[in-house]
Coordinates of C-alpha atoms in Angstrom, one line a residue:
M1 CA -92.1 -7.6 90.0
T2 CA -89.2 -10.0 89.7
R3 CA -88.8 -12.1 86.6
V4 CA -87.2 -15.5 87.0
G5 CA -86.2 -17.4 83.9
F6 CA -86.5 -21.2 83.9
F7 CA -86.2 -24.2 81.5
P8 CA -85.8 -27.9 82.0
H9 CA -82.0 -27.9 81.7
N10 CA -81.8 -26.2 85.0
N11 CA -83.5 -28.8 87.0
S12 CA -83.7 -26.8 90.2
L13 CA -85.5 -23.9 88.7
W14 CA -87.8 -26.1 86.7
V15 CA -89.1 -27.9 89.8
L16 CA -89.3 -24.6 91.8
R17 CA -91.5 -23.2 89.0
H18 CA -93.9 -26.1 89.4
R19 CA -94.2 -26.3 93.1
G20 CA -95.2 -22.8 94.2
I21 CA -92.6 -22.5 96.9
L22 CA -91.1 -19.1 95.8
E23 CA -94.6 -17.6 95.6
R24 CA -94.9 -17.8 99.4
S25 CA -92.2 -15.1 99.8
L26 CA -92.5 -13.4 96.4
P27 CA -96.2 -13.5 95.5
D28 CA -95.7 -11.3 92.4
V29 CA -92.9 -13.3 90.9
E30 CA -93.2 -13.7 87.1
W31 CA -91.9 -16.9 85.6
V32 CA -90.4 -16.7 82.2
D33 CA -89.9 -19.9 80.1
L34 CA -86.7 -19.4 78.2
R35 CA -88.1 -21.3 75.3
S36 CA -90.7 -18.6 74.9
L37 CA -88.1 -15.9 74.3
P38 CA -86.2 -15.2 71.1
A39 CA -83.4 -17.7 70.6
G40 CA -81.1 -15.0 69.3
A41 CA -78.3 -15.5 66.7
R42 CA -76.7 -18.9 66.7
P43 CA -73.3 -18.5 65.2
A44 CA -71.7 -21.5 63.5
P45 CA -70.0 -23.7 66.2
T46 CA -66.7 -22.9 64.5
E47 CA -67.2 -19.2 64.8
G48 CA -68.6 -18.3 68.2
L49 CA -71.1 -19.0 71.0
P50 CA -74.8 -18.4 71.3
S51 CA -75.5 -15.8 73.9
A52 CA -79.3 -15.6 74.5
H53 CA -79.1 -16.8 78.1
G54 CA -77.0 -13.8 79.2
D55 CA -78.6 -11.4 76.7
H56 CA -82.0 -11.8 78.1
L57 CA -80.8 -10.6 81.5
F58 CA -80.3 -7.2 79.9
D59 CA -83.1 -6.9 77.3
G60 CA -86.0 -7.2 79.7
G61 CA -86.4 -11.0 79.5
Y62 CA -85.8 -11.8 83.1
D63 CA -83.8 -10.9 86.2
F64 CA -82.4 -14.2 87.4
I65 CA -81.4 -17.4 85.6
G66 CA -79.7 -20.7 86.2
T67 CA -77.6 -22.5 83.5
G68 CA -74.5 -24.6 83.1
S69 CA -71.0 -23.3 83.2
T70 CA -70.6 -21.8 79.7
P71 CA -73.4 -19.1 79.4
P72 CA -72.1 -16.8 82.1
V73 CA -68.6 -16.8 80.5
T74 CA -70.2 -16.0 77.2
A75 CA -72.2 -13.2 78.8
Q76 CA -69.1 -11.6 80.3
A77 CA -67.4 -11.7 76.9
R78 CA -70.4 -9.9 75.5
G79 CA -69.7 -7.1 78.0
H80 CA -72.6 -7.9 80.2
D81 CA -72.1 -7.0 83.9
I82 CA -73.2 -10.2 85.5
V83 CA -72.8 -11.6 89.0
Y84 CA -72.7 -15.2 90.1
V85 CA -75.1 -15.9 92.9
A86 CA -74.5 -19.6 93.7
I87 CA -73.3 -22.9 92.3
S88 CA -74.3 -26.6 92.8
G89 CA -72.0 -29.4 93.7
P90 CA -70.1 -31.2 91.0
R91 CA -72.2 -33.1 88.4
V92 CA -69.5 -35.2 86.9
D93 CA -71.8 -38.2 86.5
N94 CA -74.3 -36.3 84.3
G95 CA -72.6 -36.8 81.0
R96 CA -69.4 -37.7 79.0
L97 CA -67.9 -37.8 75.6
V98 CA -68.8 -41.0 73.7
A99 CA -68.5 -42.8 70.4
L100 CA -70.1 -46.0 69.0
P101 CA -68.4 -49.4 69.7
G102 CA -66.3 -50.5 66.8
S103 CA -65.9 -47.0 65.4
G104 CA -62.1 -47.1 65.9
I105 CA -62.4 -44.0 68.1
D106 CA -61.1 -44.8 71.5
S107 CA -60.0 -41.5 72.9
P108 CA -60.2 -37.7 72.3
A109 CA -56.9 -38.0 70.3
D110 CA -58.8 -39.9 67.7
L111 CA -61.2 -37.1 67.0
A112 CA -58.9 -35.2 64.6
G113 CA -60.9 -34.6 61.4
K114 CA -64.1 -36.1 63.0
R115 CA -67.6 -34.8 63.3
V116 CA -68.5 -34.3 67.0
A117 CA -72.1 -33.5 68.1
L118 CA -72.8 -31.3 71.1
G119 CA -75.3 -28.8 72.4
H120 CA -73.1 -25.8 71.5
G121 CA -73.0 -23.0 74.0
S122 CA -73.8 -25.3 76.9
W123 CA -71.5 -27.1 79.3
Q124 CA -70.9 -29.6 76.5
T125 CA -68.8 -27.0 74.6
T126 CA -66.5 -26.6 77.7
L127 CA -66.2 -30.4 78.2
L128 CA -65.3 -31.1 74.6
L129 CA -62.8 -28.2 74.5
L130 CA -61.1 -29.4 77.7
A131 CA -61.0 -33.0 76.3
L132 CA -59.4 -31.8 73.0
D133 CA -56.9 -29.6 74.9
Q134 CA -55.8 -32.6 77.0
A135 CA -55.2 -34.6 73.8
G136 CA -53.2 -31.8 72.2
L137 CA -56.0 -30.8 69.8
T138 CA -57.8 -27.6 69.2
W139 CA -61.3 -26.7 68.1
R140 CA -60.1 -26.3 64.6
D141 CA -59.0 -30.0 64.5
I142 CA -62.6 -31.3 64.6
E143 CA -65.9 -30.5 62.9
P144 CA -68.3 -29.5 65.7
V145 CA -71.9 -30.1 65.0
D146 CA -74.5 -28.1 66.9
A147 CA -77.0 -30.9 67.5
G148 CA -79.2 -29.7 70.3
A149 CA -81.3 -32.6 71.5
E150 CA -80.6 -34.7 68.4
G151 CA -77.0 -35.8 69.3
A152 CA -77.8 -39.4 70.3
Q153 CA -79.8 -40.1 67.1
L154 CA -77.2 -38.5 64.9
L155 CA -74.6 -40.8 66.5
L156 CA -76.7 -43.9 66.0
D157 CA -77.4 -42.9 62.4
G158 CA -73.7 -42.5 61.7
K159 CA -74.1 -38.8 60.9
V160 CA -71.5 -37.9 63.5
D161 CA -68.5 -39.7 64.9
A162 CA -68.8 -38.8 68.6
W163 CA -71.2 -37.0 70.9
T164 CA -70.9 -35.0 74.1
G165 CA -74.0 -36.4 75.8
S166 CA -75.9 -36.1 79.1
Y167 CA -78.7 -37.9 80.9
P168 CA -81.5 -38.7 80.3
A169 CA -80.5 -38.7 76.5
L170 CA -77.5 -40.9 77.3
A171 CA -79.9 -43.5 78.8
A172 CA -81.7 -43.7 75.5
L173 CA -78.4 -44.3 73.7
E174 CA -77.4 -46.9 76.3
S175 CA -80.7 -48.8 75.6
E176 CA -79.6 -49.2 72.0
T177 CA -75.9 -49.9 72.3
E178 CA -72.9 -49.8 74.7
P179 CA -71.3 -46.5 73.8
R180 CA -67.5 -46.2 74.0
T181 CA -66.5 -43.7 76.6
L182 CA -63.8 -41.5 75.2
I183 CA -63.4 -39.4 78.4
E184 CA -65.3 -39.0 81.6
T185 CA -66.3 -35.5 82.9
D186 CA -64.7 -36.3 86.2
G187 CA -61.1 -35.2 86.1
L188 CA -61.8 -32.5 83.4
F189 CA -64.0 -30.1 85.2
S190 CA -66.7 -30.1 87.9
H191 CA -69.7 -29.4 85.6
R192 CA -71.8 -27.5 88.1
S193 CA -75.2 -25.9 87.7
L194 CA -75.0 -22.2 88.5
W195 CA -77.2 -19.2 89.0
F196 CA -76.5 -15.6 88.0
T197 CA -78.0 -12.2 87.7
R198 CA -77.2 -8.6 86.7
R199 CA -74.9 -6.6 89.1
D200 CA -77.5 -3.8 89.5
F201 CA -80.1 -6.4 90.5
A202 CA -77.8 -8.1 93.0
V203 CA -76.9 -4.8 94.6
R204 CA -80.4 -3.3 94.8
H205 CA -82.5 -6.4 95.5
R206 CA -80.6 -8.4 98.0
D207 CA -83.7 -9.4 99.8
V208 CA -85.2 -10.8 96.6
L209 CA -82.1 -12.8 95.9
A210 CA -82.2 -14.2 99.5
A211 CA -85.8 -15.3 98.9
I212 CA -85.0 -17.0 95.6
V213 CA -82.0 -18.8 97.1
A214 CA -83.9 -20.0 100.2
A215 CA -86.8 -21.2 98.0
L216 CA -84.3 -23.1 95.7
Q217 CA -82.7 -24.7 98.8
E218 CA -86.1 -25.9 100.0
S219 CA -87.2 -27.1 96.6
D220 CA -83.9 -29.0 96.1
A221 CA -84.3 -30.7 99.4
W222 CA -87.7 -31.9 98.1
I223 CA -86.1 -33.2 94.9
R224 CA -83.6 -35.2 96.9
A225 CA -86.4 -36.8 99.0
N226 CA -88.8 -37.3 96.1
P227 CA -86.8 -38.0 92.9
R228 CA -89.6 -39.9 91.1
E229 CA -92.2 -37.2 91.8
A230 CA -89.7 -34.6 90.5
A231 CA -89.0 -36.7 87.5
A232 CA -92.7 -36.7 86.6
L233 CA -92.5 -32.9 86.2
F234 CA -89.9 -33.3 83.4
A235 CA -91.4 -36.3 81.7
A236 CA -94.8 -34.5 81.5
D237 CA -93.1 -31.7 79.6
D238 CA -91.0 -33.6 77.0
G239 CA -92.5 -37.0 76.9
D240 CA -89.2 -38.7 77.8
D241 CA -89.2 -41.8 79.9
L242 CA -90.0 -41.3 83.6
D243 CA -87.5 -43.9 84.7
A244 CA -84.8 -42.2 82.6
W245 CA -85.5 -38.8 84.2
E246 CA -85.5 -40.4 87.7
H247 CA -82.1 -42.0 87.0
A248 CA -80.8 -38.6 85.8
L249 CA -82.1 -36.7 88.9
R250 CA -80.7 -39.3 91.3
G251 CA -77.3 -38.8 89.8
R252 CA -77.2 -35.1 90.3
P253 CA -76.4 -33.0 93.4
F254 CA -79.0 -30.7 94.7
G255 CA -78.6 -27.7 96.9
L256 CA -76.9 -24.3 96.4
L257 CA -73.3 -23.6 97.5
P258 CA -71.4 -20.3 97.6
V259 CA -69.0 -19.4 94.8
G260 CA -65.5 -20.4 95.8
D261 CA -62.0 -19.9 94.5
D262 CA -61.7 -23.3 92.9
F263 CA -64.8 -22.7 90.8
V264 CA -63.6 -19.3 89.7
A265 CA -60.2 -20.8 88.7
E266 CA -61.9 -23.5 86.8
Q267 CA -64.2 -21.0 85.0
Q268 CA -61.2 -18.9 84.2
R269 CA -59.3 -21.8 82.6
A270 CA -62.4 -22.6 80.5
A271 CA -62.8 -18.9 79.4
D272 CA -59.1 -18.7 78.4
L273 CA -59.5 -21.8 76.3
L274 CA -62.7 -20.6 74.7
H275 CA -60.9 -17.4 73.7
A276 CA -57.7 -19.1 72.5
N277 CA -59.8 -21.3 70.3
G278 CA -61.7 -18.4 68.7
L279 CA -65.0 -18.9 70.4
L280 CA -64.9 -15.7 72.6
D281 CA -64.0 -12.4 71.0
R282 CA -62.1 -11.1 74.1
K283 CA -60.5 -12.3 77.3
I284 CA -62.4 -12.0 80.5
T285 CA -61.7 -12.0 84.2
V286 CA -64.2 -14.4 85.8
A287 CA -63.5 -13.0 89.3
D288 CA -65.0 -9.6 88.2
A289 CA -68.4 -11.4 88.3
V290 CA -68.1 -12.4 91.9
L291 CA -69.5 -10.4 94.8
P292 CA -67.9 -11.9 97.9
D293 CA -70.7 -11.0 100.3
L294 CA -73.2 -13.1 98.3
A295 CA -71.4 -16.1 99.8
D296 CA -72.9 -15.2 103.2
L297 CA -76.4 -15.0 101.7
V298 CA -76.1 -18.5 100.2
T299 CA -74.6 -19.9 103.4
R300 CA -77.4 -18.4 105.5
A301 CA -80.0 -20.0 103.2

């Protein structure tokens, strides 16, 4: 039996879970909702990164997962022998760093000493850290607030000064005000979805990986052709606005791509910054988590 982890933040796996495509080739697949597993320790956002996404690959939680860019870096730093399977295209329109109009905060350089909300441990940590680095600031120059899904409301309530937000939550903020964009994601990093597994699973179960990748490709093609129907699968779960979810999905790339050198270099830069700012305990080499022959598997799919 193969266990596949899923949650709404990886849009591709969420839709695949609800459409029954993978069951045609893997009838005994077990779907594991990440939200049903222990959340694990969440260190203060000034001290480290949550690691549950990677940990559950090694504690019996699941065999395959998709996330944003930060969790696999965290997993490697924890000593987990992970392997990247595939990546999405760039998702630079999915989110950005914002503040309220009239706040006097016009760029990342103005964030020194400010409270900044983010979903800590996600791609938002990487985006914020890259923005700070570009402005000559470090993680220690701000007060990061691990806000989860509450970032938009914290910003509107004046409890934080800026927010690293993404759609559809950004759409809710935009319905209330015209947020000031401090920096776009485009130009900082490609903010891709990605999928990874354990090295032993990748080596021993190549046929299973091929089936998962092929099913994801088929499902992603359906999302591209039917964004409103796909959006309904998310809105039914969280009660968010159907139109907001459709807008979010239309702005995202779907389809799996092989891991390339540019992505590895980008991940390495992020990992080095996370370590230099005290969020990773040790340096890692991202290329150690790449099996070159998996690129052929993804290309064939």
